[in-house]
Coordinates of C-alpha atoms in Angstrom, one line a residue:
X976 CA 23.4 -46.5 -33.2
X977 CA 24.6 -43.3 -30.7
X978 CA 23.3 -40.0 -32.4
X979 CA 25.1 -36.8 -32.8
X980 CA 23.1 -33.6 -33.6
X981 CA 25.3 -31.1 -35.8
X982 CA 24.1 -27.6 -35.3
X983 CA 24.5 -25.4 -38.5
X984 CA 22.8 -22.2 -38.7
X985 CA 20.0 -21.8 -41.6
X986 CA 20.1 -19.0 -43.7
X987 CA 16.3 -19.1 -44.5
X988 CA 13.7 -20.3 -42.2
X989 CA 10.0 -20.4 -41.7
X990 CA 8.8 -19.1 -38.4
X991 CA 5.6 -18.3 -36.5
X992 CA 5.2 -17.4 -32.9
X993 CA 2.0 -18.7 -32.5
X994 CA 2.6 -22.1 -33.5
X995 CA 5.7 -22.2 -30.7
X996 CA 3.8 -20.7 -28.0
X997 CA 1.1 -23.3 -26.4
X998 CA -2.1 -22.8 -25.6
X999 CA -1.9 -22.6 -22.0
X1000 CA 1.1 -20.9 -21.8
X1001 CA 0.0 -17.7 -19.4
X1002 CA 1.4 -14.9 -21.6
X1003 CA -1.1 -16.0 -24.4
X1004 CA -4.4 -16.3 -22.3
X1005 CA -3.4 -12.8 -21.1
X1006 CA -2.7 -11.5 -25.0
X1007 CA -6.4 -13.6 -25.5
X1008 CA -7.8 -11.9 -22.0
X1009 CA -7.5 -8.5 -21.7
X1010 CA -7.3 -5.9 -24.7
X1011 CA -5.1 -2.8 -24.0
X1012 CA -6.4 -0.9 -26.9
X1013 CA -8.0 1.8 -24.9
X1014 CA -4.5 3.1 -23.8
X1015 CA -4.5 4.5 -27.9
X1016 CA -7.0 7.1 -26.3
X1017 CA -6.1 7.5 -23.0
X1018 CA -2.9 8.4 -23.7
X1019 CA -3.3 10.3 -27.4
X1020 CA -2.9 13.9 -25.3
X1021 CA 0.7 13.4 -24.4
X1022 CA 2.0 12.9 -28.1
X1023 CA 3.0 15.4 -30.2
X1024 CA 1.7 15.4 -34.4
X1025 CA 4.6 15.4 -35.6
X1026 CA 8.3 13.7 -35.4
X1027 CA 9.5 10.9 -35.0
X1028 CA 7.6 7.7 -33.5
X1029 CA 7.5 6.9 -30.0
X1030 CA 6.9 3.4 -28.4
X1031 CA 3.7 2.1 -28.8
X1032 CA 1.5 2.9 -25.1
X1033 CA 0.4 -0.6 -25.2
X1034 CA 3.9 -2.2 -25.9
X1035 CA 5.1 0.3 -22.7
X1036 CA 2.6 -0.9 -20.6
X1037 CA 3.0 -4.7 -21.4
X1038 CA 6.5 -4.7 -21.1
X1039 CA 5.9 -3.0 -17.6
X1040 CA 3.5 -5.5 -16.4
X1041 CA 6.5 -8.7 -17.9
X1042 CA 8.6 -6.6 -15.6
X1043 CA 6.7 -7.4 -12.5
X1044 CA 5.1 -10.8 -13.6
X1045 CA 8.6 -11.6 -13.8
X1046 CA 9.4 -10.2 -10.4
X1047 CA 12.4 -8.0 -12.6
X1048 CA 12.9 -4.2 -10.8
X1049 CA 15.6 -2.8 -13.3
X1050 CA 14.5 -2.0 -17.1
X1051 CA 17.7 -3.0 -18.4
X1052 CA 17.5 -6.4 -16.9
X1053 CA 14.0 -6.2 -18.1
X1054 CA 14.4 -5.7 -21.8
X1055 CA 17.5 -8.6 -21.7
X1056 CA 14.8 -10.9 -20.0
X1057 CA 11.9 -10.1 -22.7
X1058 CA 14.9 -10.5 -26.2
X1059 CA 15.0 -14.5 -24.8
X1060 CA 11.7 -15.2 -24.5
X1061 CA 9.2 -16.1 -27.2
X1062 CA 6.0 -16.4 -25.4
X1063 CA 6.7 -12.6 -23.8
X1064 CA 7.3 -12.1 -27.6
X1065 CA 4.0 -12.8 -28.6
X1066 CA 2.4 -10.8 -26.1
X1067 CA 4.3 -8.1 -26.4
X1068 CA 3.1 -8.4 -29.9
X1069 CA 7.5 -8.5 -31.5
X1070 CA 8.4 -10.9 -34.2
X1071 CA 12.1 -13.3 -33.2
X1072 CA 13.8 -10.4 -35.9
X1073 CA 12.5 -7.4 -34.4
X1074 CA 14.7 -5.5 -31.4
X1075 CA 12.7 -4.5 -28.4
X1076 CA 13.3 -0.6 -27.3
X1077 CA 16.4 1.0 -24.9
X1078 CA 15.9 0.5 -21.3
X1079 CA 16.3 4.3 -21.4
X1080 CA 12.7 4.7 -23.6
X1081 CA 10.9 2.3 -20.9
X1082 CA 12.1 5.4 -18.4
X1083 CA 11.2 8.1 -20.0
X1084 CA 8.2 7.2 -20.9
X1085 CA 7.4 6.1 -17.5
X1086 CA 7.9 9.5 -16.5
X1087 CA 5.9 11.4 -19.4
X1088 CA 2.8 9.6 -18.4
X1089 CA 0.9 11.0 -14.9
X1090 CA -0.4 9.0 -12.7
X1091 CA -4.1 9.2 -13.3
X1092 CA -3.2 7.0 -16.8
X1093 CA -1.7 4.2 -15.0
X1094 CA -4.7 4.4 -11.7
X1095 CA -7.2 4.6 -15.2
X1096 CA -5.2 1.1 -16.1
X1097 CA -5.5 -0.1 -12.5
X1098 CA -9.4 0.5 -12.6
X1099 CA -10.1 -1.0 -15.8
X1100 CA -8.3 -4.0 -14.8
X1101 CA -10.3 -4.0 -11.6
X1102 CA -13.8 -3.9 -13.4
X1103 CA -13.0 -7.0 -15.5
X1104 CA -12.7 -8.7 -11.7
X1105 CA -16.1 -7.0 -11.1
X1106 CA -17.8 -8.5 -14.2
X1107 CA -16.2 -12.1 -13.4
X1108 CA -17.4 -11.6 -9.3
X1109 CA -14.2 -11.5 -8.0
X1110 CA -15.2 -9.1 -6.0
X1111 CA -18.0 -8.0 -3.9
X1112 CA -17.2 -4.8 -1.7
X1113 CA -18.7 -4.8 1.2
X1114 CA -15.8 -5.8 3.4
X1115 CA -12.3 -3.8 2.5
X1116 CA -8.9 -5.0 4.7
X1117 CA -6.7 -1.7 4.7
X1118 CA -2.9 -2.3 5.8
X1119 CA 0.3 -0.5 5.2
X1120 CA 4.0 -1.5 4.6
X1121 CA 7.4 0.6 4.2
X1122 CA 9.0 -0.2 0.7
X1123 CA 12.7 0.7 0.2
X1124 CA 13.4 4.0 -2.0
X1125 CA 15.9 4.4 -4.6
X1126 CA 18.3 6.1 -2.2
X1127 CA 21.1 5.7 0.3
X1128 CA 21.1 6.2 4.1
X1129 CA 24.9 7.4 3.5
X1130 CA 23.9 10.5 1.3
X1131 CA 21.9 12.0 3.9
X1132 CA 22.1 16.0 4.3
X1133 CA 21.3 18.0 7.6
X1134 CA 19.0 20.3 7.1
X1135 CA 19.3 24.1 8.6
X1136 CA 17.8 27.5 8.9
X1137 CA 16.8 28.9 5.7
X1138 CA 19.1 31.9 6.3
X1139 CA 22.8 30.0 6.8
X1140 CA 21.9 27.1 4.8
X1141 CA 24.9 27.9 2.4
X1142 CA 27.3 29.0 4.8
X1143 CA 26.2 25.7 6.9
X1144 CA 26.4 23.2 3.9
X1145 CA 30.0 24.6 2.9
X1146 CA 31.0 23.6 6.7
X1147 CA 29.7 20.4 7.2
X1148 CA 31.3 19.5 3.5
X1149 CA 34.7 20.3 5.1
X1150 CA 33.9 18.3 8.0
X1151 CA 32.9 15.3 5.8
X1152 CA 36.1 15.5 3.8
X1153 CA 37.9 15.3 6.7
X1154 CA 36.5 12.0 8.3
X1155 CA 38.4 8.6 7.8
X1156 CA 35.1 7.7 5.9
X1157 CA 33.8 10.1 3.8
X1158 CA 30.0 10.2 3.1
X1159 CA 29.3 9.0 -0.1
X1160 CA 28.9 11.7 -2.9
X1161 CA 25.7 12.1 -5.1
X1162 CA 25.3 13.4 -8.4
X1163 CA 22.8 16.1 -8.4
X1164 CA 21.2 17.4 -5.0
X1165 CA 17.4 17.4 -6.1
X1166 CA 15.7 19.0 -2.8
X1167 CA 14.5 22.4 -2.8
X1168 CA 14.9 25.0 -0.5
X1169 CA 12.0 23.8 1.5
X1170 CA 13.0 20.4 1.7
X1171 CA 16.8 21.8 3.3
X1172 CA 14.9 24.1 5.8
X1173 CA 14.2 22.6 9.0
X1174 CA 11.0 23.0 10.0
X1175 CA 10.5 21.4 13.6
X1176 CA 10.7 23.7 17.1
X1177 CA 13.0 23.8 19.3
X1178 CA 11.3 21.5 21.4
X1179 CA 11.3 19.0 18.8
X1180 CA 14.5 19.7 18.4
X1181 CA 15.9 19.3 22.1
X1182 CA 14.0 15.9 22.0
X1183 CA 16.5 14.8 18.9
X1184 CA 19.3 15.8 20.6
X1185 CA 18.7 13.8 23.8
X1186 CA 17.6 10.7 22.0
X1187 CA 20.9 11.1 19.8
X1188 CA 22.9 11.2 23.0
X1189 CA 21.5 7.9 24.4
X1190 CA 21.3 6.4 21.4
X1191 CA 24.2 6.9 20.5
X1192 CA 25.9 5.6 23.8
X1193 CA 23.8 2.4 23.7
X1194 CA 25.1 1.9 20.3
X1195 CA 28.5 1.9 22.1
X1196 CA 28.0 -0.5 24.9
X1197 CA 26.7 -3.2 22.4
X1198 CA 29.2 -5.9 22.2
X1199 CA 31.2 -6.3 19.0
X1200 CA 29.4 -2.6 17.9
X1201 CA 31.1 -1.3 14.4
X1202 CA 29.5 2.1 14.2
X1203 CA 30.9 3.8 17.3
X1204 CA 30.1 7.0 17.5
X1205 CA 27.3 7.0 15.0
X1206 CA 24.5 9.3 15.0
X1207 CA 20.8 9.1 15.4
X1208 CA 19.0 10.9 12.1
X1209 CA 15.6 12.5 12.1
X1210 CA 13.5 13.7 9.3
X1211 CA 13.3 16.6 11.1
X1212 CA 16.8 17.0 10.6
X1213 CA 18.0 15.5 8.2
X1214 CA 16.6 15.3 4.2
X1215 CA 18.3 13.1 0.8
X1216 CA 19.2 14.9 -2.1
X1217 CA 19.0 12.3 -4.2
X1218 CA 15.2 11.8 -3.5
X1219 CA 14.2 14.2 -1.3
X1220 CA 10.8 12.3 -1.2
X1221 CA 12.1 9.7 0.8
X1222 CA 11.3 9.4 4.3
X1223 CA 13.7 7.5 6.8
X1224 CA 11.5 4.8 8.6
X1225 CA 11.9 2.1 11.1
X1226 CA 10.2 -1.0 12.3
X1227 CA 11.2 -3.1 15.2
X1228 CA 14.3 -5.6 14.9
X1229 CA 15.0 -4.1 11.5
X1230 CA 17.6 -1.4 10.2
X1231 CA 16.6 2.7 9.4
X1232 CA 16.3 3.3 5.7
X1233 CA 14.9 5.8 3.6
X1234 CA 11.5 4.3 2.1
X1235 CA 7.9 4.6 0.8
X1236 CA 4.4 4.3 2.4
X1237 CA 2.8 1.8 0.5
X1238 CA -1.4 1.9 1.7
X1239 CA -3.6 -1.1 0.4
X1240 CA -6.7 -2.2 -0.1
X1241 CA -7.8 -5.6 -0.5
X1242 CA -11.2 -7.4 -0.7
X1243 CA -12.4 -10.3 1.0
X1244 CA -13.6 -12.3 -1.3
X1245 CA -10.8 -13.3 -3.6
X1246 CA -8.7 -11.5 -2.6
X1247 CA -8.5 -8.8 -5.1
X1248 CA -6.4 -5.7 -4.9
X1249 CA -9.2 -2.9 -4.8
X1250 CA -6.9 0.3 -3.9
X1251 CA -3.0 1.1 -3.7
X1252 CA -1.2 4.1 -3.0
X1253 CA 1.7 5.7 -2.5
X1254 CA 2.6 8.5 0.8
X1255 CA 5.5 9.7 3.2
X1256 CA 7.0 7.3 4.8
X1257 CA 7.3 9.4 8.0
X1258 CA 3.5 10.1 7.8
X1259 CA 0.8 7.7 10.3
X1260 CA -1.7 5.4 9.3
X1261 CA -4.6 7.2 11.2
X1262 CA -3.6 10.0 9.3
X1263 CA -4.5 8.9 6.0
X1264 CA -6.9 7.1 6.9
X1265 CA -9.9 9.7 5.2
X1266 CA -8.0 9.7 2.4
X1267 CA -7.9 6.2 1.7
X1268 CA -11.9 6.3 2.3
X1269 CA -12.8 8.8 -0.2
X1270 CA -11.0 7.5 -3.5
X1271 CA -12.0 3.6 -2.1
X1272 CA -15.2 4.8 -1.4
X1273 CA -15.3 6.5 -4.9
X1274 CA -14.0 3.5 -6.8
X1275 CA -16.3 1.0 -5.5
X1276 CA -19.3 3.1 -5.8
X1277 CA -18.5 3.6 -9.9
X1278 CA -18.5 0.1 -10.3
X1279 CA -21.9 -0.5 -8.8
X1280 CA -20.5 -1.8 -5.5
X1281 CA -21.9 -1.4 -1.7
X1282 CA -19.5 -0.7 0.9
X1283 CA -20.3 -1.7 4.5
X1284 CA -17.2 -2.9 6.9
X1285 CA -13.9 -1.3 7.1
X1286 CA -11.0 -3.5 8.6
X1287 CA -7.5 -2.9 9.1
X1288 CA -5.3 -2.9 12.4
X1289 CA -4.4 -0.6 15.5
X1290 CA -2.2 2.0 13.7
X1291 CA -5.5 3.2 11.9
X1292 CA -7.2 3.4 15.0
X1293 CA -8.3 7.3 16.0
X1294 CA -11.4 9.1 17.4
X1295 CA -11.3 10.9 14.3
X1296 CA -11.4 7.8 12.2
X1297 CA -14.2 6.5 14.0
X1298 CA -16.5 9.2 13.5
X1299 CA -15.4 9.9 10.3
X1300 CA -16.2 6.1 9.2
X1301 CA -20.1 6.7 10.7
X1302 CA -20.6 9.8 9.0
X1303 CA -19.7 7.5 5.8
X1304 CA -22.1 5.1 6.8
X1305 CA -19.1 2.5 7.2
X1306 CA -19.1 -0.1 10.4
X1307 CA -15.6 0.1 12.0
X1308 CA -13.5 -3.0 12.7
X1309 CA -10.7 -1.5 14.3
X1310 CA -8.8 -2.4 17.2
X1311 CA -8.3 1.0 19.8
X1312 CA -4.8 1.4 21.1
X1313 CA -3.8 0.3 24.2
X1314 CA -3.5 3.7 25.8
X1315 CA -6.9 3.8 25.3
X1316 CA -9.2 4.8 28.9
X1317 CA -12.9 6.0 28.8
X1318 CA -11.7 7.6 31.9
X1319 CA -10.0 7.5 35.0
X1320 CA -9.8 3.9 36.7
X1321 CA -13.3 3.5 39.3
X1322 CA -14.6 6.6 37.9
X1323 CA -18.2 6.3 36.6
X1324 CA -19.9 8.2 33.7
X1325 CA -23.1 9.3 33.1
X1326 CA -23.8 9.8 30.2
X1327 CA -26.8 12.1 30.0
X1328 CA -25.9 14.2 31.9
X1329 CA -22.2 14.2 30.9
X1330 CA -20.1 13.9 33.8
X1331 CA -18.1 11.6 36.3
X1332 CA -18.4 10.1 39.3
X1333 CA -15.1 9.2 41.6
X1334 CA -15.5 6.2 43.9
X1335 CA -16.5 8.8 47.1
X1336 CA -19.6 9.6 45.0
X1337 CA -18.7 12.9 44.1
X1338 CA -19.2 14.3 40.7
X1339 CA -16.7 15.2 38.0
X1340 CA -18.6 18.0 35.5
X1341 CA -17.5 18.6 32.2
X1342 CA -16.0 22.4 32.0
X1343 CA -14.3 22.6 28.4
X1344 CA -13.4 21.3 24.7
X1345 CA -10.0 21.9 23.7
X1346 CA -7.3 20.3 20.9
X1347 CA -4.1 18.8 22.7
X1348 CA -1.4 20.5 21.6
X1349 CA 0.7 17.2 21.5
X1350 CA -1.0 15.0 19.3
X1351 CA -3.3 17.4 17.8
X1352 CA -6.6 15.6 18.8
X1353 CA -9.7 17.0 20.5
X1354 CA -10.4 15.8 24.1
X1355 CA -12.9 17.3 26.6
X1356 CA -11.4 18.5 29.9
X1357 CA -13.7 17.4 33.4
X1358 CA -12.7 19.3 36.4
X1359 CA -13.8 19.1 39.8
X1360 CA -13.8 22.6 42.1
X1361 CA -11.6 22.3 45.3
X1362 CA -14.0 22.4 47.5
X1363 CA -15.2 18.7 46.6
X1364 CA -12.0 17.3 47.2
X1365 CA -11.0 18.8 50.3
X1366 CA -11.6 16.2 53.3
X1367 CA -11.6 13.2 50.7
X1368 CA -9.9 10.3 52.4
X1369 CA -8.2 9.2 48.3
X1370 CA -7.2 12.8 48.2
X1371 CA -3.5 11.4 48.7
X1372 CA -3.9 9.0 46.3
X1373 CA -6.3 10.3 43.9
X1374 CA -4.4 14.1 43.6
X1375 CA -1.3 13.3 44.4
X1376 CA 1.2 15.9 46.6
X1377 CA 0.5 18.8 44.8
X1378 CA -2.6 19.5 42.9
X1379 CA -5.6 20.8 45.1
X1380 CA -8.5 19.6 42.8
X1381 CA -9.7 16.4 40.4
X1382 CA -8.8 17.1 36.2
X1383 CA -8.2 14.7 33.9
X1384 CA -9.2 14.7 29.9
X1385 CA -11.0 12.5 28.1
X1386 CA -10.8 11.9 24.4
X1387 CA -14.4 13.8 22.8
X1388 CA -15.1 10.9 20.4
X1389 CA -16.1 8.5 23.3
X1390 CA -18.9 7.3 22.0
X1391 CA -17.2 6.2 19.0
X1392 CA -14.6 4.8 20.6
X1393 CA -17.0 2.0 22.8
X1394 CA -18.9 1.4 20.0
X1395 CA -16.1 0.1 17.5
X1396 CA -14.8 -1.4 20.5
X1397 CA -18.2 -3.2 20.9
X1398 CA -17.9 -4.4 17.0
X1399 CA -14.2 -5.3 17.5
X1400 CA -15.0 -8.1 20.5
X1401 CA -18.2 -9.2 19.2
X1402 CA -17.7 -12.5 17.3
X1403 CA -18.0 -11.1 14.0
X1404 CA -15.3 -8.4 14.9
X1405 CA -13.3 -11.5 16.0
X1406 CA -14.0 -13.1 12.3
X1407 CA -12.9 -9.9 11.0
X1408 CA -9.5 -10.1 12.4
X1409 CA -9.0 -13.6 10.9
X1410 CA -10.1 -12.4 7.8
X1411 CA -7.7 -9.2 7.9
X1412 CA -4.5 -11.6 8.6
X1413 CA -5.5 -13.6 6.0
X1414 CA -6.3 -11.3 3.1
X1415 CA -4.3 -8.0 3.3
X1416 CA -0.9 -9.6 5.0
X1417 CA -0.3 -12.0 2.4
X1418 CA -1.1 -10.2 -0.6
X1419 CA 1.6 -7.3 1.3
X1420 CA 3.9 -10.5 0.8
X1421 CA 3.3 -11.6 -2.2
X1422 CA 3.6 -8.0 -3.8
X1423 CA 7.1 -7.4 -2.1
X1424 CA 8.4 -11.0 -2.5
X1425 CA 7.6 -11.7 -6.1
X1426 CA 5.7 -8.9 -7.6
X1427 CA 8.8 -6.4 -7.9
X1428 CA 7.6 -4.4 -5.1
X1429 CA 10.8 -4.7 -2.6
X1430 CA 12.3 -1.8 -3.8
X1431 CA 11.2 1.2 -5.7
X1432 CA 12.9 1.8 -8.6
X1433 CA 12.3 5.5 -9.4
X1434 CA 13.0 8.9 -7.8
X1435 CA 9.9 11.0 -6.6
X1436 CA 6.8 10.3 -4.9
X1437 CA 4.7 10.2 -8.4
X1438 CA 6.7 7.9 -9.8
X1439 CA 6.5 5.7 -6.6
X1440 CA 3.0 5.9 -7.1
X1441 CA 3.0 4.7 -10.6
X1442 CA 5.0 2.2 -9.6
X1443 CA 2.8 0.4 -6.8
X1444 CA 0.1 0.7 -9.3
X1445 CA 1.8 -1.7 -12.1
X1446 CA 2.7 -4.0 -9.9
X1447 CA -1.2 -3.9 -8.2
X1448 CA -2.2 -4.3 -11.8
X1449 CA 0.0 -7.0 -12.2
X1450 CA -1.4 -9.1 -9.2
X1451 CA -5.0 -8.5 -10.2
X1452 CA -4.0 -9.8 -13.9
X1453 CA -2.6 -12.8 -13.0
X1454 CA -5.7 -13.2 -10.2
X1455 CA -8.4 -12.9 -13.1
X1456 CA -6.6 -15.2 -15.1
X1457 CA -6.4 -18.1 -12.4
X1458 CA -10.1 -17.2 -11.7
X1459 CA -11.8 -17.6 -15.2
X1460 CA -9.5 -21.0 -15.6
X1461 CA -11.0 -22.4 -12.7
X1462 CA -14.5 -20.8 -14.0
X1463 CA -14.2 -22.8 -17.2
X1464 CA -13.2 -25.6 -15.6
X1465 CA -16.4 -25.9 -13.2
X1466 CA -18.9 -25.0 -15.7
X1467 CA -17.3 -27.5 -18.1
X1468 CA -17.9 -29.8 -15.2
X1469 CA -21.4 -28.6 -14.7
X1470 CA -21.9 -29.6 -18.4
X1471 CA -20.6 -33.0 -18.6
X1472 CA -22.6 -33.7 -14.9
X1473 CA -25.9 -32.6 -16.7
X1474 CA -25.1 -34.9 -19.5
X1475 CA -24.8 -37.7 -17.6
X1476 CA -27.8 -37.1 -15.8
X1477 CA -29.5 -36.6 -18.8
X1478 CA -28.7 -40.5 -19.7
X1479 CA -29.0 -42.0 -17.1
X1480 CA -32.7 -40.7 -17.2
X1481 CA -32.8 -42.0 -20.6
X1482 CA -31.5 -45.4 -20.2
X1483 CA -34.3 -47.2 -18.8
X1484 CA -36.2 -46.1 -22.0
X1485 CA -33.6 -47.3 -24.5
X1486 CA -33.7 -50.5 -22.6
X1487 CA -37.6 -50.8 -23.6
X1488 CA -37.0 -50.1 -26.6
X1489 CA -34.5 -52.7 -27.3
X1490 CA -36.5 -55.3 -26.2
X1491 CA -39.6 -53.8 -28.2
X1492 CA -37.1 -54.2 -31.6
X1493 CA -36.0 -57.6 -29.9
X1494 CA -39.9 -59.0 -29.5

């Protein structure tokens, strides 16, 4: 006989969460992993005593950490997600009556909370890893990835001397209005008078203006082109209003946008998210290097944990960092840049006594110390007088048409330099590298692919920060739970192994005794 079910709403029902949610289900061994009752006292400071109630802190930051679990960037799409789902229900700690908060109050309390609370969450998180040995610290992959800001390339703003910037900013909004297509309009310009100053020289300025030009005309020539006559921006020129934080950024084969630095730290052993931060996207690796070091350095050491090898790629790479990384007591595994020289080509050093010695035999001495005014780094300066070089059958070649004696500049941390160089091509700088493509890079992928980290959604650099740190808490969470599954699932393993053991030692004596009964 063919069924037909008749759906007719009750008025009255019995219904528990619990019994609907299984036992496996992930959102219930979290509720059952981790207690977020410490946020009560963390965050008690920022509440008033009196008025009306706010969301619950531990509500805020579970519904956070659905958000990028689910891989879900926008808090209205977050809080329609969390309403049809019963199991997020249950964690969340809502009954299947009760109406989960505005989008708006996920926002605003995002933004009333600083970011130490949310790096406090991100540590705690990390020490239940540490109990569980998940992590062991003595080798820390360090990487870096641009993540899109909350703000458009088409809103951009030139900036201008301090002194016209109003009579400038009236002009070039006459000038926009008049184009076939206008820039688009934003709300509320949130720079400040810094941020719409330019602060680059002239020379860096001439340099923009030439590589607009060419730019520019290659941008022409390109077949089928549909931006003629489009210009080249600079963050030295040009700023957002709507987040003036946000730092236009490039990587090869791939299109300028305004974004976020993203730094990370990852240890080796499973993988386990041990640092993230937030910085200019306009800023270097090798310049942030030290800072990444102290708070890593810091962290590890409160949870009991020895630090040894630092690994991460070529754009960290700096005499600076180098020597820096020693004084810490840190071995270096990180590859030099190409332009990298320990000096000129057939040129000898000796050490000791600190100086060259060209291919003719003649020495190089060192004469001075000095900070290159282009790159800001501090090279020593080796200088041979004229009279050595006069007669030298390489003069030609060696000094070229002009100059009448051998110079040439070394970089002062040479020593550094060969012997990270030395760690890098030994075989376990070799193993290092495997272990830094496969540890850092993919957890850089999994974060932006399906941890809600592909595009910030926040204005500011402190709320970028909070935001890397959620969804770094959100990796680790779902890490620790995947670990201590596997954990009971070996040692219940171990146990049913030993029991079987244990009988099979005892078998041969229940046989005797059988036949003992038996006789």
């Amino acid at each position: 006989m063919q069924g037909k079910k008749v759906y007719q709403e009750k008025l009255f029902n019995s219904f528990s969460l619990s019994s609907r949610v299984p036992e496996n289900n992930f959102y219930r061994r979290l509720k059952e992993a981790c207690d977020f009752d410490f946020l009560y006292k963390l965050t008690k400071d920022f509440y008033g005593t009196s008025g009306q109630k706010s969301i619950d802190p531990v509500v805020f930051f579970k519904l956070c950490l659905v958000g990028y679990l689910e891989n879900i960037i926008s808090d209205r799409k977050l809080i329609d997600h969390c309403s049809m789902r019963l199991d997020i229900m249950y964690f969340v700690g809502y009954d299947i009556d009760e109406e989960f908060p505005w989008h708006s109050t996920i926002s605003r309390t995002r933004q009333l909370f600083p970011e130490i609370i949310f790096e406090s969450v991100f540590t705690r998180v990390l020490h239940l890893c540490i109990e569980k040995g998940m992590v062991s610290g003595h080798t820390q992959t360090i990487d870096s990835a641009p993540v899109k800001a909350n703000a458009s390339m088409d809103t951009l703003e030139l900036k201008v001397p301090e002194e016209d910037l109003e009579i400038h900013l009236r002009r070039v909004r006459h000038i926009s209005a008049m184009d076939k297509k206008p820039l688009r309009k934003y709300k509320e310009d949130k720079s400040d008078t810094i941020q719409r100053s330019i602060t680059a020289n002239q020379n860096e300025l001439d340099a923009i203006k030439n590589r607009t030009k060419r730019w520019s005309k290659d941008q022409d020539q390109r077949p089928g082109a549909g931006n003629k006559g489009s210009k080249y921006t600079s963050n030295k020129t040009h700023y957002s209003p709507t987040d003036p934080d946000a730092r236009i950024s490039v990587k090869p084969g791939k299109a300028r946008k305004l974004n976020y630095l993203s730094q990370l730290s990852v240890d080796t052993a499973h993988h386990v998210i041990t640092d993230i931060q937030a910085y200019h996207a306009d800023g270097k690796d090798n310049q942030q290097l030290p800072d990444i070091i102290n708070r890593l350095q810091r962290r590890l050491w409160q949870q009991g944990l020895l630090w040894e090898n630092c690994v991460a790629d070529t754009g960290y790479s700096s005499g600076e960092n180098y020597a820096y990384l020693e004084q810490q007591g840190l071995k270096s595994f990180i590859p030099p840049h190409g332009t990298y020289k320990g000096g000129p080509k057939g040129f000898d050093y000796n050490k000791k006594q600190d100086f060259y010695l060209c291919p003719q035999g003649k020495i190089i001495p060192f004469t001075k110390v000095f900070n290159d005014y282009r790159t800001g780094t501090k090279k020593k300066e080796y200088r041979a007088r004229k009279a050595v070089c006069v007669g030298c059958p390489l003069r030609t070649s060696c000094l070229g048409k002009s100059a009448q004696e051998k110079k040439f500049s070394v970089t002062y941390y040479r020593e550094e330099y060969e012997r990270n160089i030395k760690r890098v091509h030994s075989p376990q700088g070799r193993y290092m590298k495997g272990k830094r493509q496969s540890t850092v890079e993919p957890v850089f992928g999994t974060l932006t692919q399906f941890m809600g980290l592909r595009k910030i959604n926040t204005i500011g650099l402190k709320q970028a920060n909070k935001v890397m740190h959620l969804s770094a808490i959100a990796y680790n969470l779902k890490k620790y739970l995947k670990f201590i599954k596997k954990d009971s699932i070996s040692k219940a393993g171990v146990h049913l192994a030993h029991i079987f053991r244990f009988e099979c030692l005892l078998r041969p004596e229940i046989k005797r005794l059988e036949q003992f009964v038996l006789q």
